[in-house]
Short mmCIF file of C-alpha atoms in Angstrom, two decimals:
data_model
loop_
_atom_site.label_atom_id
_atom_site.label_comp_id
_atom_site.label_asym_id
_atom_site.label_seq_id
_atom_site.Cartn_x
_atom_site.Cartn_y
_atom_site.Cartn_z
CA UNK A 1 -25.44 4.09 -45.36
CA UNK A 2 -27.55 1.56 -47.14
CA UNK A 3 -26.40 -1.62 -45.57
CA UNK A 4 -28.85 -2.80 -42.91
CA UNK A 5 -26.21 -4.57 -40.83
CA UNK A 6 -24.14 -1.41 -40.66
CA UNK A 7 -27.16 0.70 -39.73
CA UNK A 8 -28.10 -1.77 -37.06
CA UNK A 9 -24.57 -1.84 -35.63
CA UNK A 10 -24.55 1.95 -35.55
CA UNK A 11 -27.91 2.06 -33.81
CA UNK A 12 -26.68 -0.45 -31.23
CA UNK A 13 -23.63 1.67 -30.46
CA UNK A 14 -25.75 4.80 -30.11
CA UNK A 15 -28.11 2.96 -27.77
CA UNK A 16 -25.34 1.95 -25.33
CA UNK A 17 -25.47 5.14 -23.34
CA UNK A 18 -27.68 8.17 -22.87
CA UNK A 19 -27.39 10.44 -25.89
CA UNK A 20 -26.79 13.98 -24.84
CA UNK A 21 -26.87 16.02 -28.02
CA UNK A 22 -24.31 18.59 -26.87
CA UNK A 23 -21.94 15.74 -25.95
CA UNK A 24 -22.41 14.19 -29.41
CA UNK A 25 -21.55 17.58 -30.93
CA UNK A 26 -18.39 17.67 -28.80
CA UNK A 27 -17.49 14.30 -30.34
CA UNK A 28 -18.26 15.46 -33.89
CA UNK A 29 -16.16 18.62 -33.63
CA UNK A 30 -13.43 16.86 -31.64
CA UNK A 31 -13.10 14.11 -34.24
CA UNK A 32 -13.73 15.94 -37.51
CA UNK A 33 -12.76 19.56 -36.87
CA UNK A 34 -10.27 19.72 -34.03
CA UNK A 35 -7.48 21.31 -36.07
CA UNK A 36 -7.04 25.03 -35.84
CA UNK A 37 -8.96 26.69 -38.67
CA UNK A 38 -11.23 23.67 -39.23
CA UNK A 39 -14.96 24.40 -39.42
CA UNK A 40 -18.15 22.53 -40.26
CA UNK A 41 -20.74 24.19 -42.44
CA UNK A 42 -24.30 24.15 -41.08
CA UNK A 43 -25.72 21.93 -43.88
CA UNK A 44 -22.91 19.39 -43.45
CA UNK A 45 -23.45 19.33 -39.68
CA UNK A 46 -27.18 18.87 -40.25
CA UNK A 47 -26.51 15.93 -42.55
CA UNK A 48 -24.22 14.25 -40.01
CA UNK A 49 -26.49 14.85 -37.03
CA UNK A 50 -29.43 13.55 -38.98
CA UNK A 51 -27.66 10.23 -39.52
CA UNK A 52 -26.68 10.28 -35.86
CA UNK A 53 -30.44 10.25 -35.25
CA UNK A 54 -30.64 13.74 -33.81
CA UNK A 55 -33.50 16.04 -34.83
CA UNK A 56 -32.59 19.49 -36.27
CA UNK A 57 -34.26 21.36 -33.39
CA UNK A 58 -32.25 19.37 -30.80
CA UNK A 59 -29.03 20.16 -32.67
CA UNK A 60 -29.92 23.88 -32.71
CA UNK A 61 -30.56 23.88 -28.92
CA UNK A 62 -27.30 22.04 -28.23
CA UNK A 63 -25.32 24.37 -30.48
CA UNK A 64 -26.79 27.30 -28.58
CA UNK A 65 -25.71 25.77 -25.30
CA UNK A 66 -22.18 25.07 -26.54
CA UNK A 67 -21.87 28.65 -27.78
CA UNK A 68 -22.91 29.87 -24.30
CA UNK A 69 -20.28 27.54 -22.81
CA UNK A 70 -17.67 29.09 -25.12
CA UNK A 71 -17.01 25.68 -26.69
CA UNK A 72 -18.34 26.32 -30.20
CA UNK A 73 -18.48 29.52 -32.20
CA UNK A 74 -20.60 30.17 -35.27
CA UNK A 75 -20.29 32.71 -38.04
CA UNK A 76 -22.25 33.52 -41.15
CA UNK A 77 -20.72 33.15 -44.59
CA UNK A 78 -23.36 34.44 -46.92
CA UNK A 79 -26.47 32.41 -46.08
CA UNK A 80 -24.44 29.55 -44.60
CA UNK A 81 -23.56 29.20 -40.92
CA UNK A 82 -20.09 27.93 -40.23
CA UNK A 83 -19.32 26.29 -36.87
CA UNK A 84 -15.98 25.68 -35.27
CA UNK A 85 -14.35 25.01 -31.90
CA UNK A 86 -13.40 28.08 -29.85
CA UNK A 87 -9.86 28.27 -28.47
CA UNK A 88 -11.27 26.93 -25.20
CA UNK A 89 -13.15 24.07 -26.88
CA UNK A 90 -10.07 23.16 -28.89
CA UNK A 91 -7.92 23.14 -25.76
CA UNK A 92 -10.34 20.77 -24.03
CA UNK A 93 -10.50 18.51 -27.09
CA UNK A 94 -6.73 18.50 -27.38
CA UNK A 95 -6.43 17.53 -23.72
CA UNK A 96 -8.79 14.57 -24.08
CA UNK A 97 -7.41 13.31 -27.41
CA UNK A 98 -4.46 11.29 -26.07
CA UNK A 99 -6.81 9.32 -23.86
CA UNK A 100 -9.30 8.76 -26.69
CA UNK A 101 -6.97 8.16 -29.63
CA UNK A 102 -3.98 6.72 -27.76
CA UNK A 103 -2.65 3.54 -29.41
CA UNK A 104 -2.76 0.26 -27.46
CA UNK A 105 1.03 0.05 -27.54
CA UNK A 106 1.23 3.45 -25.85
CA UNK A 107 -0.70 2.27 -22.79
CA UNK A 108 1.20 2.73 -19.52
CA UNK A 109 3.20 -0.34 -18.61
CA UNK A 110 4.15 0.34 -15.03
CA UNK A 111 2.25 1.62 -12.08
CA UNK A 112 2.55 2.72 -8.50
CA UNK A 113 0.50 2.76 -5.38
CA UNK A 114 0.03 5.66 -3.04
CA UNK A 115 -1.22 5.68 0.52
CA UNK A 116 -2.62 8.94 1.78
CA UNK A 117 -2.07 10.22 5.30
CA UNK A 118 -5.80 10.38 5.98
CA UNK A 119 -9.01 9.31 4.30
CA UNK A 120 -10.55 12.69 3.53
CA UNK A 121 -8.10 14.73 1.44
CA UNK A 122 -7.46 14.59 -1.42
CA UNK A 123 -10.87 13.09 -2.16
CA UNK A 124 -11.60 10.48 -4.84
CA UNK A 125 -12.42 13.04 -7.51
CA UNK A 126 -9.19 14.94 -6.90
CA UNK A 127 -7.26 11.67 -6.98
CA UNK A 128 -8.95 10.72 -10.27
CA UNK A 129 -7.86 14.06 -11.71
CA UNK A 130 -4.30 13.20 -10.69
CA UNK A 131 -4.70 9.83 -12.45
CA UNK A 132 -5.44 7.51 -9.53
CA UNK A 133 -8.06 4.83 -9.05
CA UNK A 134 -9.13 3.88 -5.51
CA UNK A 135 -8.31 0.38 -4.28
CA UNK A 136 -9.55 0.90 -0.74
CA UNK A 137 -9.83 3.85 1.65
CA UNK A 138 -6.59 5.89 1.57
CA UNK A 139 -5.03 3.52 -0.99
CA UNK A 140 -4.90 4.44 -4.68
CA UNK A 141 -3.34 3.01 -7.82
CA UNK A 142 -2.03 5.07 -10.71
CA UNK A 143 0.21 4.62 -13.71
CA UNK A 144 3.84 5.48 -13.21
CA UNK A 145 3.43 8.92 -14.78
CA UNK A 146 0.66 9.95 -12.39
CA UNK A 147 1.85 12.57 -9.91
CA UNK A 148 1.28 11.59 -6.29
CA UNK A 149 -0.15 14.26 -3.99
CA UNK A 150 2.22 15.90 -1.51
CA UNK A 151 2.89 13.84 1.58
CA UNK A 152 1.67 10.54 0.16
CA UNK A 153 3.53 7.32 0.76
CA UNK A 154 4.52 6.12 -2.73
CA UNK A 155 5.22 2.45 -3.41
CA UNK A 156 6.24 0.31 -6.37
CA UNK A 157 4.82 -3.17 -6.80
CA UNK A 158 7.00 -6.23 -6.29
CA UNK A 159 4.29 -8.82 -6.81
CA UNK A 160 0.79 -8.34 -8.17
CA UNK A 161 -1.83 -10.87 -7.08
CA UNK A 162 -4.87 -11.67 -9.20
CA UNK A 163 -7.36 -10.26 -6.74
CA UNK A 164 -6.25 -6.69 -7.31
CA UNK A 165 -8.08 -6.68 -10.64
CA UNK A 166 -11.41 -7.59 -9.12
CA UNK A 167 -10.98 -4.91 -6.47
CA UNK A 168 -9.92 -2.22 -8.95
CA UNK A 169 -12.39 -2.78 -11.77
CA UNK A 170 -15.67 -0.94 -11.28
CA UNK A 171 -18.35 -3.52 -12.03
CA UNK A 172 -20.62 -1.17 -13.98
CA UNK A 173 -17.74 0.01 -16.15
CA UNK A 174 -16.69 -3.61 -16.77
CA UNK A 175 -20.21 -4.35 -18.03
CA UNK A 176 -20.27 -1.26 -20.21
CA UNK A 177 -16.94 -2.11 -21.80
CA UNK A 178 -18.18 -5.64 -22.48
CA UNK A 179 -21.27 -4.26 -24.23
CA UNK A 180 -19.18 -1.77 -26.20
CA UNK A 181 -16.75 -4.48 -27.24
CA UNK A 182 -19.60 -6.65 -28.52
CA UNK A 183 -21.15 -3.75 -30.46
CA UNK A 184 -17.80 -2.67 -31.95
CA UNK A 185 -17.10 -6.26 -32.99
CA UNK A 186 -20.46 -6.46 -34.77
CA UNK A 187 -19.78 -3.12 -36.46
CA UNK A 188 -16.35 -4.28 -37.60
CA UNK A 189 -17.83 -7.41 -39.12
CA UNK A 190 -20.47 -5.31 -40.94
CA UNK A 191 -17.98 -2.93 -42.55
CA UNK A 192 -17.71 -3.40 -46.32
CA UNK A 193 -14.30 -4.66 -47.41
CA UNK A 194 -14.41 -2.78 -50.73
CA UNK A 195 -13.87 0.83 -49.61
CA UNK A 196 -17.35 1.64 -50.88
CA UNK A 197 -18.34 3.88 -48.00
CA UNK A 198 -19.07 7.52 -48.79
CA UNK A 199 -17.21 10.26 -46.86
CA UNK A 200 -20.48 11.12 -45.12
CA UNK A 201 -20.93 7.53 -43.91
CA UNK A 202 -17.35 7.37 -42.74
CA UNK A 203 -17.79 10.59 -40.77
CA UNK A 204 -20.94 9.28 -39.11
CA UNK A 205 -19.31 5.95 -38.26
CA UNK A 206 -16.24 7.66 -36.80
CA UNK A 207 -18.43 9.87 -34.62
CA UNK A 208 -20.48 6.90 -33.40
CA UNK A 209 -17.35 4.89 -32.59
CA UNK A 210 -15.48 7.75 -30.93
CA UNK A 211 -18.54 8.89 -29.03
CA UNK A 212 -19.37 5.51 -27.51
CA UNK A 213 -15.70 4.94 -26.64
CA UNK A 214 -15.04 8.43 -25.30
CA UNK A 215 -18.04 8.14 -23.00
CA UNK A 216 -16.33 5.28 -21.12
CA UNK A 217 -12.61 5.92 -21.50
CA UNK A 218 -12.75 9.45 -20.12
CA UNK A 219 -14.52 8.21 -16.99
CA UNK A 220 -11.43 6.73 -15.35
CA UNK A 221 -7.62 7.00 -15.30
CA UNK A 222 -5.75 4.54 -17.50
CA UNK A 223 -3.77 1.78 -15.79
CA UNK A 224 -1.48 -0.87 -17.28
CA UNK A 225 -3.26 -3.92 -18.75
CA UNK A 226 -1.68 -6.31 -16.21
CA UNK A 227 -3.77 -4.77 -13.44
CA UNK A 228 -7.00 -5.94 -15.03
CA UNK A 229 -8.71 -9.31 -15.17
CA UNK A 230 -9.14 -11.48 -18.27
CA UNK A 231 -12.76 -10.32 -18.46
CA UNK A 232 -11.99 -6.61 -18.67
CA UNK A 233 -12.67 -5.39 -22.22
CA UNK A 234 -11.31 -1.85 -21.81
CA UNK A 235 -8.01 -2.59 -23.52
CA UNK A 236 -9.65 -4.73 -26.20
CA UNK A 237 -11.98 -1.85 -26.94
CA UNK A 238 -9.01 0.50 -27.42
CA UNK A 239 -7.42 -1.98 -29.81
CA UNK A 240 -10.64 -2.32 -31.79
CA UNK A 241 -11.29 1.43 -31.86
CA UNK A 242 -7.76 1.92 -33.16
CA UNK A 243 -8.34 -0.68 -35.88
CA UNK A 244 -11.72 0.74 -36.85
CA UNK A 245 -10.54 4.35 -37.04
CA UNK A 246 -7.60 3.23 -39.17
CA UNK A 247 -10.06 1.55 -41.55
CA UNK A 248 -12.19 4.71 -41.59
CA UNK A 249 -9.71 7.54 -42.19
CA UNK A 250 -11.00 10.98 -41.28
CA UNK A 251 -12.77 12.31 -44.43
CA UNK A 252 -12.33 15.70 -46.03
CA UNK A 253 -15.18 17.79 -44.66
CA UNK A 254 -15.61 19.39 -48.09
CA UNK A 255 -16.55 16.03 -49.57
CA UNK A 256 -19.43 15.42 -47.18
CA UNK A 257 -22.79 15.89 -48.87
CA UNK A 258 -24.79 18.63 -47.13
CA UNK A 259 -28.53 18.49 -46.57
CA UNK B 1 25.39 -4.22 45.32
CA UNK B 2 26.16 -1.55 47.88
CA UNK B 3 25.80 1.59 45.90
CA UNK B 4 22.44 3.24 46.55
CA UNK B 5 22.22 4.85 43.12
CA UNK B 6 22.76 1.47 41.46
CA UNK B 7 20.17 -0.21 43.67
CA UNK B 8 17.71 2.54 42.96
CA UNK B 9 18.31 2.30 39.19
CA UNK B 10 17.80 -1.46 39.38
CA UNK B 11 14.59 -1.06 41.35
CA UNK B 12 13.32 1.46 38.82
CA UNK B 13 13.99 -0.95 35.94
CA UNK B 14 12.23 -3.78 37.75
CA UNK B 15 9.25 -1.52 38.46
CA UNK B 16 8.70 -0.66 34.76
CA UNK B 17 6.55 -3.68 34.06
CA UNK B 18 4.68 -6.39 35.90
CA UNK B 19 7.15 -8.90 37.36
CA UNK B 20 6.13 -12.40 36.51
CA UNK B 21 8.57 -14.66 38.35
CA UNK B 22 8.57 -17.40 35.73
CA UNK B 23 9.34 -14.79 33.07
CA UNK B 24 12.23 -13.45 35.13
CA UNK B 25 13.57 -17.02 35.41
CA UNK B 26 13.36 -17.31 31.63
CA UNK B 27 15.52 -14.19 31.44
CA UNK B 28 18.02 -15.49 34.00
CA UNK B 29 18.50 -18.84 32.27
CA UNK B 30 18.40 -17.26 28.80
CA UNK B 31 21.09 -14.75 29.69
CA UNK B 32 23.35 -16.72 32.04
CA UNK B 33 22.90 -20.38 31.11
CA UNK B 34 21.71 -20.61 27.50
CA UNK B 35 24.68 -22.63 26.29
CA UNK B 36 24.28 -26.36 26.00
CA UNK B 37 25.51 -27.99 29.25
CA UNK B 38 25.19 -24.78 31.29
CA UNK B 39 23.35 -25.09 34.60
CA UNK B 40 22.68 -22.95 37.66
CA UNK B 41 23.02 -24.43 41.11
CA UNK B 42 20.06 -23.91 43.43
CA UNK B 43 21.97 -21.73 45.95
CA UNK B 44 23.33 -19.50 43.18
CA UNK B 45 19.87 -19.12 41.66
CA UNK B 46 18.49 -18.26 45.11
CA UNK B 47 21.14 -15.58 45.56
CA UNK B 48 20.35 -14.02 42.16
CA UNK B 49 16.57 -14.15 42.60
CA UNK B 50 16.88 -12.63 46.05
CA UNK B 51 18.64 -9.59 44.61
CA UNK B 52 16.03 -9.50 41.87
CA UNK B 53 13.58 -8.99 44.77
CA UNK B 54 11.84 -12.36 44.42
CA UNK B 55 11.01 -14.37 47.53
CA UNK B 56 12.30 -17.98 47.71
CA UNK B 57 8.79 -19.45 47.76
CA UNK B 58 7.82 -17.55 44.61
CA UNK B 59 10.95 -18.82 42.85
CA UNK B 60 10.09 -22.41 43.84
CA UNK B 61 6.54 -22.08 42.45
CA UNK B 62 7.83 -20.56 39.21
CA UNK B 63 10.49 -23.27 38.84
CA UNK B 64 7.76 -25.87 39.27
CA UNK B 65 5.69 -24.24 36.55
CA UNK B 66 8.63 -24.04 34.15
CA UNK B 67 9.42 -27.73 34.76
CA UNK B 68 5.80 -28.55 33.91
CA UNK B 69 6.12 -26.46 30.74
CA UNK B 70 9.23 -28.45 29.80
CA UNK B 71 11.30 -25.26 29.85
CA UNK B 72 13.54 -25.98 32.84
CA UNK B 73 14.81 -29.27 34.20
CA UNK B 74 16.29 -29.89 37.64
CA UNK B 75 18.51 -32.62 38.95
CA UNK B 76 20.06 -33.41 42.30
CA UNK B 77 23.80 -33.49 42.72
CA UNK B 78 24.32 -34.62 46.29
CA UNK B 79 22.25 -32.19 48.36
CA UNK B 80 22.34 -29.50 45.69
CA UNK B 81 19.69 -28.99 43.02
CA UNK B 82 21.04 -28.05 39.63
CA UNK B 83 18.74 -26.29 37.12
CA UNK B 84 19.15 -25.96 33.38
CA UNK B 85 17.19 -25.26 30.22
CA UNK B 86 15.56 -28.24 28.53
CA UNK B 87 16.17 -28.76 24.81
CA UNK B 88 12.81 -27.04 24.24
CA UNK B 89 13.63 -24.13 26.55
CA UNK B 90 17.02 -23.70 24.90
CA UNK B 91 15.44 -23.70 21.43
CA UNK B 92 13.00 -20.96 22.46
CA UNK B 93 15.80 -18.92 24.05
CA UNK B 94 17.96 -19.36 20.96
CA UNK B 95 15.10 -18.19 18.79
CA UNK B 96 14.56 -15.01 20.79
CA UNK B 97 18.25 -14.14 21.23
CA UNK B 98 18.84 -12.39 17.90
CA UNK B 99 15.97 -10.02 18.64
CA UNK B 100 17.20 -9.36 22.19
CA UNK B 101 20.98 -9.24 21.69
CA UNK B 102 21.08 -8.03 18.07
CA UNK B 103 23.50 -5.13 17.59
CA UNK B 104 22.16 -1.76 16.47
CA UNK B 105 24.16 -1.96 13.26
CA UNK B 106 22.43 -5.25 12.42
CA UNK B 107 18.97 -3.66 12.43
CA UNK B 108 17.08 -4.10 9.15
CA UNK B 109 17.66 -1.22 6.76
CA UNK B 110 14.96 -1.77 4.16
CA UNK B 111 11.32 -2.62 4.36
CA UNK B 112 8.29 -3.50 2.35
CA UNK B 113 4.58 -3.09 2.52
CA UNK B 114 1.98 -5.75 1.92
CA UNK B 115 -1.70 -5.38 1.18
CA UNK B 116 -3.86 -8.37 1.96
CA UNK B 117 -6.75 -9.46 -0.22
CA UNK B 118 -9.21 -9.13 2.65
CA UNK B 119 -9.26 -7.82 6.17
CA UNK B 120 -9.75 -11.04 8.13
CA UNK B 121 -6.97 -13.48 7.22
CA UNK B 122 -4.18 -13.61 8.13
CA UNK B 123 -5.09 -11.78 11.33
CA UNK B 124 -2.85 -9.28 13.14
CA UNK B 125 -1.26 -11.91 15.37
CA UNK B 126 -0.39 -14.12 12.42
CA UNK B 127 1.02 -11.13 10.58
CA UNK B 128 3.11 -10.20 13.65
CA UNK B 129 4.50 -13.74 13.67
CA UNK B 130 5.51 -13.23 10.04
CA UNK B 131 7.21 -9.97 11.04
CA UNK B 132 4.60 -7.39 10.03
CA UNK B 133 3.19 -4.39 11.87
CA UNK B 134 -0.26 -3.09 10.93
CA UNK B 135 -0.49 0.36 9.37
CA UNK B 136 -4.21 0.22 8.66
CA UNK B 137 -6.77 -2.48 7.88
CA UNK B 138 -5.30 -4.88 5.27
CA UNK B 139 -2.04 -2.89 5.08
CA UNK B 140 1.08 -4.08 6.91
CA UNK B 141 4.72 -3.06 7.08
CA UNK B 142 7.62 -5.46 7.57
CA UNK B 143 11.35 -5.47 7.15
CA UNK B 144 12.67 -6.70 3.83
CA UNK B 145 13.39 -10.18 5.20
CA UNK B 146 9.82 -10.71 6.44
CA UNK B 147 7.99 -13.27 4.33
CA UNK B 148 4.72 -12.00 2.91
CA UNK B 149 1.71 -14.32 3.15
CA UNK B 150 0.58 -16.06 -0.03
CA UNK B 151 -1.49 -13.88 -2.33
CA UNK B 152 -0.50 -10.57 -0.77
CA UNK B 153 0.30 -7.55 -2.90
CA UNK B 154 3.91 -6.71 -2.06
CA UNK B 155 5.28 -3.21 -2.56
CA UNK B 156 8.57 -1.41 -2.07
CA UNK B 157 8.64 2.18 -0.86
CA UNK B 158 9.65 4.99 -3.20
CA UNK B 159 9.03 7.83 -0.78
CA UNK B 160 8.41 7.69 2.95
CA UNK B 161 6.46 10.58 4.47
CA UNK B 162 6.85 11.58 8.11
CA UNK B 163 3.32 10.63 9.07
CA UNK B 164 3.95 6.92 8.65
CA UNK B 165 5.90 6.91 11.93
CA UNK B 166 3.05 8.30 13.95
CA UNK B 167 0.66 5.78 12.40
CA UNK B 168 3.00 2.80 12.92
CA UNK B 169 4.24 3.46 16.46
CA UNK B 170 1.94 2.03 19.10
CA UNK B 171 1.52 4.86 21.60
CA UNK B 172 1.78 2.66 24.71
CA UNK B 173 4.96 1.01 23.43
CA UNK B 174 6.44 4.42 22.63
CA UNK B 175 5.81 5.48 26.23
CA UNK B 176 7.28 2.25 27.61
CA UNK B 177 10.44 2.60 25.54
CA UNK B 178 10.80 6.21 26.70
CA UNK B 179 10.56 5.10 30.34
CA UNK B 180 13.01 2.24 29.73
CA UNK B 181 15.46 4.56 28.02
CA UNK B 182 15.34 6.97 30.99
CA UNK B 183 15.87 4.14 33.49
CA UNK B 184 18.73 2.59 31.48
CA UNK B 185 20.38 6.00 31.18
CA UNK B 186 20.21 6.46 34.95
CA UNK B 187 21.62 2.97 35.45
CA UNK B 188 24.47 3.64 33.06
CA UNK B 189 25.38 6.83 34.92
CA UNK B 190 25.33 4.90 38.22
CA UNK B 191 27.71 2.15 37.09
CA UNK B 192 31.11 2.33 38.79
CA UNK B 193 33.93 3.11 36.35
CA UNK B 194 36.49 1.06 38.29
CA UNK B 195 35.38 -2.52 37.46
CA UNK B 196 34.62 -3.02 41.14
CA UNK B 197 31.37 -4.93 40.64
CA UNK B 198 31.25 -8.51 41.93
CA UNK B 199 30.23 -11.31 39.49
CA UNK B 200 26.98 -11.67 41.42
CA UNK B 201 26.12 -7.97 40.97
CA UNK B 202 26.99 -8.14 37.29
CA UNK B 203 24.71 -11.16 36.86
CA UNK B 204 21.82 -9.39 38.61
CA UNK B 205 22.33 -6.22 36.56
CA UNK B 206 22.45 -8.17 33.30
CA UNK B 207 19.21 -9.96 34.18
CA UNK B 208 17.48 -6.69 35.11
CA UNK B 209 18.61 -5.02 31.90
CA UNK B 210 17.81 -7.95 29.61
CA UNK B 211 14.49 -8.59 31.32
CA UNK B 212 13.17 -5.04 31.03
CA UNK B 213 14.37 -4.83 27.42
CA UNK B 214 13.15 -8.28 26.38
CA UNK B 215 9.68 -7.50 27.74
CA UNK B 216 9.30 -4.73 25.12
CA UNK B 217 11.42 -5.80 22.18
CA UNK B 218 9.75 -9.19 21.80
CA UNK B 219 6.32 -7.55 21.62
CA UNK B 220 6.67 -6.32 18.05
CA UNK B 221 8.54 -7.02 14.80
CA UNK B 222 11.65 -4.94 14.17
CA UNK B 223 11.49 -2.34 11.41
CA UNK B 224 14.22 -0.07 10.05
CA UNK B 225 14.94 3.04 12.12
CA UNK B 226 13.86 5.41 9.34
CA UNK B 227 10.25 4.32 9.79
CA UNK B 228 10.11 5.73 13.30
CA UNK B 229 9.78 9.27 14.61
CA UNK B 230 12.44 11.26 16.44
CA UNK B 231 10.66 10.52 19.70
CA UNK B 232 10.78 6.72 19.37
CA UNK B 233 13.32 5.35 21.87
CA UNK B 234 13.27 1.72 20.73
CA UNK B 235 16.48 1.96 18.76
CA UNK B 236 18.19 4.10 21.40
CA UNK B 237 17.29 1.45 23.95
CA UNK B 238 18.95 -1.24 21.82
CA UNK B 239 22.08 0.88 21.52
CA UNK B 240 22.17 1.45 25.28
CA UNK B 241 21.46 -2.22 26.10
CA UNK B 242 24.33 -3.19 23.80
CA UNK B 243 26.66 -0.73 25.54
CA UNK B 244 25.60 -1.81 29.03
CA UNK B 245 25.93 -5.55 28.34
CA UNK B 246 29.38 -4.92 26.87
CA UNK B 247 30.35 -3.14 30.08
CA UNK B 248 28.94 -6.02 32.14
CA UNK B 249 30.37 -9.16 30.51
CA UNK B 250 28.54 -12.37 31.36
CA UNK B 251 30.17 -13.69 34.59
CA UNK B 252 31.38 -17.21 35.25
CA UNK B 253 28.50 -18.88 37.09
CA UNK B 254 31.01 -20.66 39.36
CA UNK B 255 32.19 -17.32 40.70
CA UNK B 256 28.76 -16.21 41.86
CA UNK B 257 28.40 -16.39 45.63
CA UNK B 258 25.60 -18.77 46.63
CA UNK B 259 23.23 -18.15 49.52
#
């Protein structure tokens, strides 16, 4: 990547959240090598991670950790290491992909509310796993497909007042989506219009985009756009990520220049 | 009323709640003289109140209070006082009648839930006036016809778990309905089957029944039966009150023996 504006936009995106190297590797493998049989050669991975501003030693430590977690496996082919997702890592990546790569038009359109019998079980984390966001104690909101826990009172909305958005949107997440939207917009404006990007640059850009998006979108269940305020940039981010990834089609790993 | 069992059942009903004489007069006029132009002569009223176990002096004080409240008006016809509802008193009685005399089959069948923006306004009393019962802070339940306050989130139930009954039923009211149901059942079993009751006795019995029922049913908005537990006797009381009042048709005031 030679263009300063593009480099700067990439750096901004990477600076939005804490960079855990193992998490960045999860993004790289999830985006570029999720298919069964796909693998990334060590020198290609080194080249990508280098442009993602990760030092070789940090990549080695993170790879070691992910092998211990049964997420990544590595094998030797001659003098070259070859890394790929394990069955477990692939399953986890598959499970997260609809939430990361889902198209804006596939967002849930209807929702429901559940009221729990008491305030202690299921707890907020369990409710989030089921796809529900807390509105107030005992009261949760989920998209129509979310499965309500046993014994909950389930309700469908007749009218939806404006205030529900302000009570549902976590403030910190709203700020993070706003920052991400600004950074993605800058990146989009910096992209060359002439298809001049090398496969390596495209791979790096995809990983930066997916990583900064995945970090936020996997934090909370998805609800229909009408539940959010005008200021919420979560859905705009999904639209922009979709546009950007379409402009940066996943490159052939074999065409990425190794270090 | 000569029959001891009937007198005892009447006494039990009257003992269920505090007897405010003015409130009993509201029942008497609401049940026996609600129609426009209807009036109760002083001696007839004295005879009824005497069997309702109210002393003449207490009736006089209560009549005075109700005249001051513009609920009752009195006029002299020769040496006889004649009492009737004012336009205001009639309007209030008219307004309460559907809730008191409504047939079981006319009970609301569907309901909705509203969630308020905050926990302070409207308050519980205002929500009760609109026809809503609190389930928990900010969350209220009303029949389908109840009008939700501006800005509320309005929801329709998909599933209704058992626990909602125990959280909606006020414990003290549940106990009071149970006691009323027992007393009404005893009264019903004590009623002669041979239509031998005098118009005066019928009038007293009606007032006792309506008064003890009105005292409870006007305390809370009506919700569909399916929202209550098996133990809730509110709807059974309405069914029994309907049966009893049908067996004791409103007597001609002119046929009641004055004191």
